[in-house]
């Protein structure tokens, strides 16, 4: 993961004069760090972990996986927010020529 590249790309998509937008980028990077830390924690224990409670021994799913899913949901929500906060670029107007006259696409029914 290259945090500097990700931060630079996100900052290029937002209004940098907005403290709220910059805070969203910081929050995204922070969540991303935790997401990858959880990856490192899951690998040694694997998907299932062994629980020993006295004489009882059982297996259960690694709680880090549920946490990783929760963080992934938060990352996706922030990504959607970045896409909506980007100012739309104006589409170039195209003219349609019909019967020797120029029309805007909206003029034609």
PDB file of C-alpha atoms in Angstrom:
ATOM      1  CA  UNK A   1       0.000   0.000   0.000  1.00  0.00           C
ATOM      2  CA  UNK A   2       1.400   3.368  -0.988  1.00  0.00           C
ATOM      3  CA  UNK A   3      -0.260   5.861   1.345  1.00  0.00           C
ATOM      4  CA  UNK A   4       1.377   8.878  -0.254  1.00  0.00           C
ATOM      5  CA  UNK A   5      -0.060   8.041  -3.698  1.00  0.00           C
ATOM      6  CA  UNK A   6      -3.510   7.365  -2.290  1.00  0.00           C
ATOM      7  CA  UNK A   7      -3.492  10.585  -0.253  1.00  0.00           C
ATOM      8  CA  UNK A   8      -2.329  12.585  -3.282  1.00  0.00           C
ATOM      9  CA  UNK A   9      -5.052  11.099  -5.501  1.00  0.00           C
ATOM     10  CA  UNK A  10      -7.777  11.740  -2.936  1.00  0.00           C
ATOM     11  CA  UNK A  11      -6.603  15.294  -2.321  1.00  0.00           C
ATOM     12  CA  UNK A  12      -6.757  15.951  -6.062  1.00  0.00           C
ATOM     13  CA  UNK A  13     -10.451  14.951  -6.051  1.00  0.00           C
ATOM     14  CA  UNK A  14     -11.637  17.230  -3.250  1.00  0.00           C
ATOM     15  CA  UNK A  15     -12.056  20.919  -2.503  1.00  0.00           C
ATOM     16  CA  UNK A  16      -8.800  21.471  -0.607  1.00  0.00           C
ATOM     17  CA  UNK A  17     -10.066  24.681   0.988  1.00  0.00           C
ATOM     18  CA  UNK A  18     -12.653  22.615   2.903  1.00  0.00           C
ATOM     19  CA  UNK A  19     -11.461  21.377   6.276  1.00  0.00           C
ATOM     20  CA  UNK A  20     -14.227  18.752   6.276  1.00  0.00           C
ATOM     21  CA  UNK A  21     -13.042  17.271   2.973  1.00  0.00           C
ATOM     22  CA  UNK A  22      -9.417  17.169   4.151  1.00  0.00           C
ATOM     23  CA  UNK A  23     -10.543  15.461   7.370  1.00  0.00           C
ATOM     24  CA  UNK A  24     -12.335  12.813   5.287  1.00  0.00           C
ATOM     25  CA  UNK A  25      -9.071  12.081   3.479  1.00  0.00           C
ATOM     26  CA  UNK A  26      -7.254  11.739   6.818  1.00  0.00           C
ATOM     27  CA  UNK A  27      -9.991   9.429   8.116  1.00  0.00           C
ATOM     28  CA  UNK A  28      -9.795   7.321   4.950  1.00  0.00           C
ATOM     29  CA  UNK A  29      -6.016   6.915   5.292  1.00  0.00           C
ATOM     30  CA  UNK A  30      -6.373   6.053   8.980  1.00  0.00           C
ATOM     31  CA  UNK A  31      -8.990   3.371   8.219  1.00  0.00           C
ATOM     32  CA  UNK A  32      -6.799   2.020   5.435  1.00  0.00           C
ATOM     33  CA  UNK A  33      -3.873   1.608   7.864  1.00  0.00           C
ATOM     34  CA  UNK A  34      -6.073  -0.348  10.286  1.00  0.00           C
ATOM     35  CA  UNK A  35      -7.454  -2.451   7.414  1.00  0.00           C
ATOM     36  CA  UNK A  36      -3.959  -3.616   6.437  1.00  0.00           C
ATOM     37  CA  UNK A  37      -2.889  -4.119  10.072  1.00  0.00           C
ATOM     38  CA  UNK A  38      -5.822  -6.498  10.460  1.00  0.00           C
ATOM     39  CA  UNK A  39      -4.564  -8.390   7.389  1.00  0.00           C
ATOM     40  CA  UNK A  40      -1.244  -8.945   9.130  1.00  0.00           C
ATOM     41  CA  UNK A  41      -3.017 -10.084  12.309  1.00  0.00           C
ATOM     42  CA  UNK A  42      -5.309 -12.510  10.479  1.00  0.00           C
ATOM     43  CA  UNK A  43      -2.543 -14.328   8.570  1.00  0.00           C
ATOM     44  CA  UNK A  44      -0.780 -15.960  11.559  1.00  0.00           C
ATOM     45  CA  UNK A  45      -4.031 -17.072  13.211  1.00  0.00           C
ATOM     46  CA  UNK A  46      -5.784 -17.787   9.933  1.00  0.00           C
ATOM     47  CA  UNK A  47      -9.527 -17.568   9.453  1.00  0.00           C
ATOM     48  CA  UNK A  48     -10.361 -19.775  12.428  1.00  0.00           C
ATOM     49  CA  UNK A  49      -8.830 -19.465  15.879  1.00  0.00           C
ATOM     50  CA  UNK A  50      -8.538 -22.143  18.553  1.00  0.00           C
ATOM     51  CA  UNK A  51     -10.096 -21.280  21.895  1.00  0.00           C
ATOM     52  CA  UNK A  52      -9.039 -23.237  24.977  1.00  0.00           C
ATOM     53  CA  UNK A  53     -11.172 -22.654  28.051  1.00  0.00           C
ATOM     54  CA  UNK A  54     -10.166 -25.070  30.756  1.00  0.00           C
ATOM     55  CA  UNK A  55     -10.900 -28.524  29.383  1.00  0.00           C
ATOM     56  CA  UNK A  56     -13.002 -27.123  26.562  1.00  0.00           C
ATOM     57  CA  UNK A  57     -11.357 -26.650  23.194  1.00  0.00           C
ATOM     58  CA  UNK A  58     -13.249 -25.225  20.262  1.00  0.00           C
ATOM     59  CA  UNK A  59     -12.726 -23.253  17.086  1.00  0.00           C
ATOM     60  CA  UNK A  60     -14.365 -19.978  16.163  1.00  0.00           C
ATOM     61  CA  UNK A  61     -14.018 -17.460  13.389  1.00  0.00           C
ATOM     62  CA  UNK A  62     -11.315 -14.874  13.830  1.00  0.00           C
ATOM     63  CA  UNK A  63     -12.949 -11.663  15.188  1.00  0.00           C
ATOM     64  CA  UNK A  64     -10.480  -9.611  13.132  1.00  0.00           C
ATOM     65  CA  UNK A  65     -12.371 -10.710   9.999  1.00  0.00           C
ATOM     66  CA  UNK A  66     -15.627  -9.131  11.220  1.00  0.00           C
ATOM     67  CA  UNK A  67     -13.727  -5.969  12.130  1.00  0.00           C
ATOM     68  CA  UNK A  68     -12.087  -5.916   8.709  1.00  0.00           C
ATOM     69  CA  UNK A  69     -15.515  -6.169   7.059  1.00  0.00           C
ATOM     70  CA  UNK A  70     -16.788  -3.260   9.162  1.00  0.00           C
ATOM     71  CA  UNK A  71     -13.803  -1.111   8.185  1.00  0.00           C
ATOM     72  CA  UNK A  72     -14.239  -2.073   4.537  1.00  0.00           C
ATOM     73  CA  UNK A  73     -17.840  -0.824   4.686  1.00  0.00           C
ATOM     74  CA  UNK A  74     -16.649   2.492   6.137  1.00  0.00           C
ATOM     75  CA  UNK A  75     -13.982   2.811   3.411  1.00  0.00           C
ATOM     76  CA  UNK A  76     -16.558   2.211   0.669  1.00  0.00           C
ATOM     77  CA  UNK A  77     -18.884   4.817   2.185  1.00  0.00           C
ATOM     78  CA  UNK A  78     -16.055   7.372   2.226  1.00  0.00           C
ATOM     79  CA  UNK A  79     -15.120   6.518  -1.378  1.00  0.00           C
ATOM     80  CA  UNK A  80     -18.709   7.181  -2.464  1.00  0.00           C
ATOM     81  CA  UNK A  81     -18.635  10.474  -0.601  1.00  0.00           C
ATOM     82  CA  UNK A  82     -15.466  11.484  -2.464  1.00  0.00           C
ATOM     83  CA  UNK A  83     -17.127  10.746  -5.806  1.00  0.00           C
ATOM     84  CA  UNK A  84     -20.140  12.909  -4.944  1.00  0.00           C
ATOM     85  CA  UNK A  85     -18.031  15.782  -3.656  1.00  0.00           C
ATOM     86  CA  UNK A  86     -16.088  16.064  -6.921  1.00  0.00           C
ATOM     87  CA  UNK A  87     -17.368  18.933  -8.986  1.00  0.00           C
ATOM     88  CA  UNK A  88     -18.900  17.647 -12.211  1.00  0.00           C
ATOM     89  CA  UNK A  89     -17.206  18.793 -15.349  1.00  0.00           C
ATOM     90  CA  UNK A  90     -19.378  20.428 -17.952  1.00  0.00           C
ATOM     91  CA  UNK A  91     -19.954  18.240 -20.975  1.00  0.00           C
ATOM     92  CA  UNK A  92     -19.149  19.870 -24.292  1.00  0.00           C
ATOM     93  CA  UNK A  93     -22.235  20.767 -26.219  1.00  0.00           C
ATOM     94  CA  UNK A  94     -22.603  18.969 -29.494  1.00  0.00           C
ATOM     95  CA  UNK A  95     -24.699  20.168 -32.357  1.00  0.00           C
ATOM     96  CA  UNK A  96     -26.799  17.916 -34.499  1.00  0.00           C
ATOM     97  CA  UNK A  97     -27.229  18.796 -38.151  1.00  0.00           C
ATOM     98  CA  UNK A  98     -30.559  17.815 -39.701  1.00  0.00           C
ATOM     99  CA  UNK A  99     -31.937  19.136 -42.988  1.00  0.00           C
ATOM    100  CA  UNK A 100     -29.116  21.657 -43.181  1.00  0.00           C
ATOM    101  CA  UNK A 101     -29.897  23.222 -39.747  1.00  0.00           C
ATOM    102  CA  UNK A 102     -27.980  22.905 -36.476  1.00  0.00           C
ATOM    103  CA  UNK A 103     -29.858  21.700 -33.410  1.00  0.00           C
ATOM    104  CA  UNK A 104     -28.931  21.024 -29.807  1.00  0.00           C
ATOM    105  CA  UNK A 105     -29.568  17.393 -28.815  1.00  0.00           C
ATOM    106  CA  UNK A 106     -32.260  18.625 -26.388  1.00  0.00           C
ATOM    107  CA  UNK A 107     -34.150  20.300 -29.237  1.00  0.00           C
ATOM    108  CA  UNK A 108     -34.802  17.011 -30.978  1.00  0.00           C
ATOM    109  CA  UNK A 109     -37.720  14.939 -29.801  1.00  0.00           C
TER     110      UNK A 109
END
